[in-house]
PDB file of C-alpha atoms in Angstrom:
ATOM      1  CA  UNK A   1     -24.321 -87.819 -55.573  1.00  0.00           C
ATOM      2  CA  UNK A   2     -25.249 -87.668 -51.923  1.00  0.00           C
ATOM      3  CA  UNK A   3     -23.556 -85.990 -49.253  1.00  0.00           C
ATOM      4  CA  UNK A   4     -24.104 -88.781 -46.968  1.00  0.00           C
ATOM      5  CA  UNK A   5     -22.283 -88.962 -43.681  1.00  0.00           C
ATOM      6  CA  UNK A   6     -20.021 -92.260 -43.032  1.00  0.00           C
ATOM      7  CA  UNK A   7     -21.563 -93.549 -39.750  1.00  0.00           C
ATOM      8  CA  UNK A   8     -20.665 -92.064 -36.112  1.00  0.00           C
ATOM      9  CA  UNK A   9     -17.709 -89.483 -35.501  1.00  0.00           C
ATOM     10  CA  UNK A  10     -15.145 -91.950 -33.574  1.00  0.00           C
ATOM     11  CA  UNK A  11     -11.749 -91.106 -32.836  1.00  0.00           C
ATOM     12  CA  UNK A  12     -10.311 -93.843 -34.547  1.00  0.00           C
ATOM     13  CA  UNK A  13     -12.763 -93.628 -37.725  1.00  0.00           C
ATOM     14  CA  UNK A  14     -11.328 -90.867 -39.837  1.00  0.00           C
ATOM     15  CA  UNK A  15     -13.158 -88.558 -41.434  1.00  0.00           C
ATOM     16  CA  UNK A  16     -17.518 -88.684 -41.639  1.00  0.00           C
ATOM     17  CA  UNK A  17     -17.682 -86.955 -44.929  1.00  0.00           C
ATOM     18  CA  UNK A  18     -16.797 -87.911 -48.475  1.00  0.00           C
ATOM     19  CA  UNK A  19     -18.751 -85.338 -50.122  1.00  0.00           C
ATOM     20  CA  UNK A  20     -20.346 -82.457 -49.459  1.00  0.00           C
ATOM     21  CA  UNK A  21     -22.865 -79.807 -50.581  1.00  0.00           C
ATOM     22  CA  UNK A  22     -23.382 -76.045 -50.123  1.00  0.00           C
ATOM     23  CA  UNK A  23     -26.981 -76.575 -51.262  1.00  0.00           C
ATOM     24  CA  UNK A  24     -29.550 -75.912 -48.652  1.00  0.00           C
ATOM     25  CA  UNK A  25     -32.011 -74.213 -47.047  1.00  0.00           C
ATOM     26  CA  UNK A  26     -31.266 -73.066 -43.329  1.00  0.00           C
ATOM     27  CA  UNK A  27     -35.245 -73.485 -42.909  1.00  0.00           C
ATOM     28  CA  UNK A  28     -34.349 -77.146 -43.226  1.00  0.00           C
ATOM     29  CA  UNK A  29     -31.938 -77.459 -40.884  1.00  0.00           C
ATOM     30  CA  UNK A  30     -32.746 -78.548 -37.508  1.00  0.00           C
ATOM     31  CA  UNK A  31     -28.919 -78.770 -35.807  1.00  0.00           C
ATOM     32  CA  UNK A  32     -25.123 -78.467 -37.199  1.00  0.00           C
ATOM     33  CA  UNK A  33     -22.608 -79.959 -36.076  1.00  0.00           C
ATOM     34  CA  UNK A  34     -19.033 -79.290 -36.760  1.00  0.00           C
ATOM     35  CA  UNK A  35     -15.753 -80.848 -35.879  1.00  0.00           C
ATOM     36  CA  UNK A  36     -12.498 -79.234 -36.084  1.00  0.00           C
ATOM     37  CA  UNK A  37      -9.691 -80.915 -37.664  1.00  0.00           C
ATOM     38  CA  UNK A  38      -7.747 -82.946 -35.602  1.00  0.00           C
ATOM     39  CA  UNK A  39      -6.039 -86.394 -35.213  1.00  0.00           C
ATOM     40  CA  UNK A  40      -8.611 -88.408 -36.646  1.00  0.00           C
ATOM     41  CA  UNK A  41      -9.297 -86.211 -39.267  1.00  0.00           C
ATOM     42  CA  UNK A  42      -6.928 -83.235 -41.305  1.00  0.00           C
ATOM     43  CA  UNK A  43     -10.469 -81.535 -42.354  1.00  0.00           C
ATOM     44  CA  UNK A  44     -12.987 -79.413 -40.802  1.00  0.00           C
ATOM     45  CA  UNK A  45     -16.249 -81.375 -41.069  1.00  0.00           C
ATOM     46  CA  UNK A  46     -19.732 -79.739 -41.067  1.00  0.00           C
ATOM     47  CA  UNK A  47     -23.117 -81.943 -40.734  1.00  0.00           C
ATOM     48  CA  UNK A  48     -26.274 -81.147 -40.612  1.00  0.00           C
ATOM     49  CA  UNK A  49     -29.235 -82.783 -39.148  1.00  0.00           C
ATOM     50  CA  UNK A  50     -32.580 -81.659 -41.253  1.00  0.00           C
ATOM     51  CA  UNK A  51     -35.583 -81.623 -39.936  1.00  0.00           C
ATOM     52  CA  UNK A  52     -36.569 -84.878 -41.644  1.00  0.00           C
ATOM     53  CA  UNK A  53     -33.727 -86.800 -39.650  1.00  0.00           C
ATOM     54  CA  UNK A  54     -31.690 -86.947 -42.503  1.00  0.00           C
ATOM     55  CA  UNK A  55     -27.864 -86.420 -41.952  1.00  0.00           C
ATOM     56  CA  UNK A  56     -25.895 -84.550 -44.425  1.00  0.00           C
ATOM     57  CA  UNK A  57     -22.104 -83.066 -44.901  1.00  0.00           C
ATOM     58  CA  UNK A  58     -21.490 -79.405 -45.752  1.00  0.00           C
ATOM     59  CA  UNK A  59     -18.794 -77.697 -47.230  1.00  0.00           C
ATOM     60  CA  UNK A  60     -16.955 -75.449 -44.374  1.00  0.00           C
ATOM     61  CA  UNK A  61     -15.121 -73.672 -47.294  1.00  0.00           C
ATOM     62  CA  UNK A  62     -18.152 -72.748 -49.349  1.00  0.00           C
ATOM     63  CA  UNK A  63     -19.027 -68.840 -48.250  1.00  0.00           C
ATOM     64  CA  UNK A  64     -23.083 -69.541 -48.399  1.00  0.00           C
ATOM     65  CA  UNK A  65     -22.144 -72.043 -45.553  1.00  0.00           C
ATOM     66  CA  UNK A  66     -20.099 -70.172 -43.345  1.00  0.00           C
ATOM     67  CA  UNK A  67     -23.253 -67.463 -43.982  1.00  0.00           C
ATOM     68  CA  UNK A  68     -26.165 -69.887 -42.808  1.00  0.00           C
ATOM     69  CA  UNK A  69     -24.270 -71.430 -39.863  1.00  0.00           C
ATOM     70  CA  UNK A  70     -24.199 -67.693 -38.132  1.00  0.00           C
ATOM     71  CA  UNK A  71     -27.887 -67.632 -39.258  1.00  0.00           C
ATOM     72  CA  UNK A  72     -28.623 -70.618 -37.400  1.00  0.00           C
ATOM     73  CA  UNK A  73     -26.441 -69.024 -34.557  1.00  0.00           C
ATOM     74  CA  UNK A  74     -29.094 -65.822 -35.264  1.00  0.00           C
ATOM     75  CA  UNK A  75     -31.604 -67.977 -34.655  1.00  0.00           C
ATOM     76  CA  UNK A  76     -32.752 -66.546 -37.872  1.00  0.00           C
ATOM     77  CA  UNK A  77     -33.678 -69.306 -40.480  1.00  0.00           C
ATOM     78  CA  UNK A  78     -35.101 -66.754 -43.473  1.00  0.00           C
ATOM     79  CA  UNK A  79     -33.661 -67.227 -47.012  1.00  0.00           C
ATOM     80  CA  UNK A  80     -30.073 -67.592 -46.885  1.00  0.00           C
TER      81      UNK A  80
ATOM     82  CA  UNK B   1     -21.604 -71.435 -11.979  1.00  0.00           C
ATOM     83  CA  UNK B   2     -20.655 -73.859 -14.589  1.00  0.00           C
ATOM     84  CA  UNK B   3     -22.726 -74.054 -18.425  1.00  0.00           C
ATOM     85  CA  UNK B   4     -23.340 -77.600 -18.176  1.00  0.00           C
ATOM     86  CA  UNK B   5     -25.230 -79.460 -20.675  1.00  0.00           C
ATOM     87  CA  UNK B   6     -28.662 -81.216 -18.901  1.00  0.00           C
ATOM     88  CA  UNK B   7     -28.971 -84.541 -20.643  1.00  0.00           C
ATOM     89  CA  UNK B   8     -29.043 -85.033 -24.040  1.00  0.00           C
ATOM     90  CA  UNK B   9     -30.992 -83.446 -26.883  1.00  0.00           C
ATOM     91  CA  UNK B  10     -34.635 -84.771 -27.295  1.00  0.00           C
ATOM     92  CA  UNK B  11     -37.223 -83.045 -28.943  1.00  0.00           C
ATOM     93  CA  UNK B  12     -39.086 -83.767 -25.892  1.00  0.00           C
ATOM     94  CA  UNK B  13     -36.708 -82.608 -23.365  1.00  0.00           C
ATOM     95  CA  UNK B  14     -36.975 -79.096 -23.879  1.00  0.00           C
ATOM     96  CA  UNK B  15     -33.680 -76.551 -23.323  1.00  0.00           C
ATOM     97  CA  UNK B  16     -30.371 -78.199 -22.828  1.00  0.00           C
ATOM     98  CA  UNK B  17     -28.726 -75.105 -21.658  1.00  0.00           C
ATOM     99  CA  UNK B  18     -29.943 -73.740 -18.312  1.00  0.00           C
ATOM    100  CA  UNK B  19     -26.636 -70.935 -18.486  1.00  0.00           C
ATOM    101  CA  UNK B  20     -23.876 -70.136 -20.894  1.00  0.00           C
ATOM    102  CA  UNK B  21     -20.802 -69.033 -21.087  1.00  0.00           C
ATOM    103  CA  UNK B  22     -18.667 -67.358 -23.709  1.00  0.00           C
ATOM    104  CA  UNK B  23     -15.057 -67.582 -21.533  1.00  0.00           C
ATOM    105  CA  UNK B  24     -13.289 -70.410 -23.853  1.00  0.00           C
ATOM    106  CA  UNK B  25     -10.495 -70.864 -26.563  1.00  0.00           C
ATOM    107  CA  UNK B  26     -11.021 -71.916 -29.565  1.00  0.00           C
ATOM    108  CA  UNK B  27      -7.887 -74.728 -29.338  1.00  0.00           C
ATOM    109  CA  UNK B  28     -10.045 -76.497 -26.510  1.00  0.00           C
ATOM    110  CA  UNK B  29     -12.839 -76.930 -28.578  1.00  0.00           C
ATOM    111  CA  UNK B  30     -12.658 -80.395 -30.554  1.00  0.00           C
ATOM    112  CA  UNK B  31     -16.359 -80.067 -31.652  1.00  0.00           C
ATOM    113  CA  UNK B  32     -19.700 -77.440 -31.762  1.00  0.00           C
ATOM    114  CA  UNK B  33     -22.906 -78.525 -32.064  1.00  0.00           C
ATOM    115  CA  UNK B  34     -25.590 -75.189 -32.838  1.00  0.00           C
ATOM    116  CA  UNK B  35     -29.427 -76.280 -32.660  1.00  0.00           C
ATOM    117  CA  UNK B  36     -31.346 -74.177 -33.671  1.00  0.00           C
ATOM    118  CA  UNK B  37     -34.717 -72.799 -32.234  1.00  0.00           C
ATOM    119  CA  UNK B  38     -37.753 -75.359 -32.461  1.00  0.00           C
ATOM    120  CA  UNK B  39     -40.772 -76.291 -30.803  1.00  0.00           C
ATOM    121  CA  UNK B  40     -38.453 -78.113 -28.346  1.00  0.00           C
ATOM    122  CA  UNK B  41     -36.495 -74.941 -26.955  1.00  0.00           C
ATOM    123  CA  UNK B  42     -37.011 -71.556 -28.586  1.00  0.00           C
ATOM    124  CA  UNK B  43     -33.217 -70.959 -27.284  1.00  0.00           C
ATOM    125  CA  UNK B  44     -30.856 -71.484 -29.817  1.00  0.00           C
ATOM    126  CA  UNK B  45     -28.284 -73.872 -27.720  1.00  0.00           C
ATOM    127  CA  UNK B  46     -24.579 -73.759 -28.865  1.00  0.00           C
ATOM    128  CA  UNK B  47     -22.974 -76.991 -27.070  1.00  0.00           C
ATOM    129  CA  UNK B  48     -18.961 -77.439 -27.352  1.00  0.00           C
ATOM    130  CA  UNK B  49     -17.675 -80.728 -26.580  1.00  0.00           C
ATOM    131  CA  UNK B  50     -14.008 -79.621 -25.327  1.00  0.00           C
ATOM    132  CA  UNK B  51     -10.560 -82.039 -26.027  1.00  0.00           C
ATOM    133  CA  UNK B  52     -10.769 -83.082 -22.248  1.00  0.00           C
ATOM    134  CA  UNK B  53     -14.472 -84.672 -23.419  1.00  0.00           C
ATOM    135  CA  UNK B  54     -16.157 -81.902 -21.693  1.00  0.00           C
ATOM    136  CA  UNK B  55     -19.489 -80.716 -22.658  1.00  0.00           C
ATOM    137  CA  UNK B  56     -19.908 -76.483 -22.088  1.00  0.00           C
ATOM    138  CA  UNK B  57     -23.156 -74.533 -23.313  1.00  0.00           C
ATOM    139  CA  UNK B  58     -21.596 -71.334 -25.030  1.00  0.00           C
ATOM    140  CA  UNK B  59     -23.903 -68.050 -25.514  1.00  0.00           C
ATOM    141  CA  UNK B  60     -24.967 -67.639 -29.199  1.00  0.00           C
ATOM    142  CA  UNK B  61     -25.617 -64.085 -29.019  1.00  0.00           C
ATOM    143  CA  UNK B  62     -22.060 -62.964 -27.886  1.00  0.00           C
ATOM    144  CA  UNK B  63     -19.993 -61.642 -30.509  1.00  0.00           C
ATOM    145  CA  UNK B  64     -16.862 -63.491 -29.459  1.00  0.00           C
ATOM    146  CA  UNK B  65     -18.519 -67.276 -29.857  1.00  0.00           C
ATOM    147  CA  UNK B  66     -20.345 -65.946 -33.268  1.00  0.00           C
ATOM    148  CA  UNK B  67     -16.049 -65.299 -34.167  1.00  0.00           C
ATOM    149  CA  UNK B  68     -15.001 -68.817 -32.591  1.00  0.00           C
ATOM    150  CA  UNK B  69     -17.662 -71.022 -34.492  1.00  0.00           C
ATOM    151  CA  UNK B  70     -16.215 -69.116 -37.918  1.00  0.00           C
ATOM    152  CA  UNK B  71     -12.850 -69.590 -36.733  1.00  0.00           C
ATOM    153  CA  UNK B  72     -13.227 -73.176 -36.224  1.00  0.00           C
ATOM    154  CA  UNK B  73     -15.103 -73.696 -39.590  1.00  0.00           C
ATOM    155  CA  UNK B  74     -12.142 -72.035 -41.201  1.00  0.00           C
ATOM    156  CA  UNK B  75      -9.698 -74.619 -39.483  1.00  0.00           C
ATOM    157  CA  UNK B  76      -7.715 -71.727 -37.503  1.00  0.00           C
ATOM    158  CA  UNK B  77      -7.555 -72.393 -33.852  1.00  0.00           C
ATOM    159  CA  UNK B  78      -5.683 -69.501 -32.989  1.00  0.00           C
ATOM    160  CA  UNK B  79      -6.431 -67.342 -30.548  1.00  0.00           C
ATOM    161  CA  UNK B  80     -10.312 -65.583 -30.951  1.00  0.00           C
TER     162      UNK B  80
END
């Protein structure tokens, strides 16, 4: 299935993501965004925008994540 | 000087971030958003979006944001 991302990150919407994915390539990503839980939503949420437009969820909790987001950071977007 | 954000993020638009800080706490953060390098800005431009709806440019390259965007991926908003 897709990790698709349920329409814009409103307050009052809940959470964006149904399911996510911990496969990807960093080369592919062109921004991340991610929300800490809060009010609207009891679960760290983590999308990325690739560089085809397309919006997908990732999982926060999955370690390969947590490893590409501070290569993004790094600026460095080699093999994860 | 304040890290304001200039404008949004357009491919066109260049760099969002003219300066950065890395003076925040992680509990004030509600969201990040990390873009990374691209023909656009060869910066890559860490944006928080604070509770108070404030937008802040935070330095990648400092150690102490690196440990804030893992924090917040890990749901702990305790103190950096």
């Amino acid at each position: 299935e897709t990790a698709n991302v349920e329409g814009e990150h409103h307050a009052e919407l809940g959470c964006m993501c149904t399911t996510t994915t911990s496969g990807i390539h960093p080369r592919n990503i062109q921004n991340l965004k991610v929300f800490g839980a809060g009010p609207h939503c009891s679960n760290v949420e983590v999308i990325a925008t690739l560089k085809n437009g397309k919006e997908i969820c990732l999982d926060p909790n999955a370690p390969v994540i947590k490893k590409i987001v501070q290569k993004i950071l790094e600026g460095d977007e080699s093999a994860a």
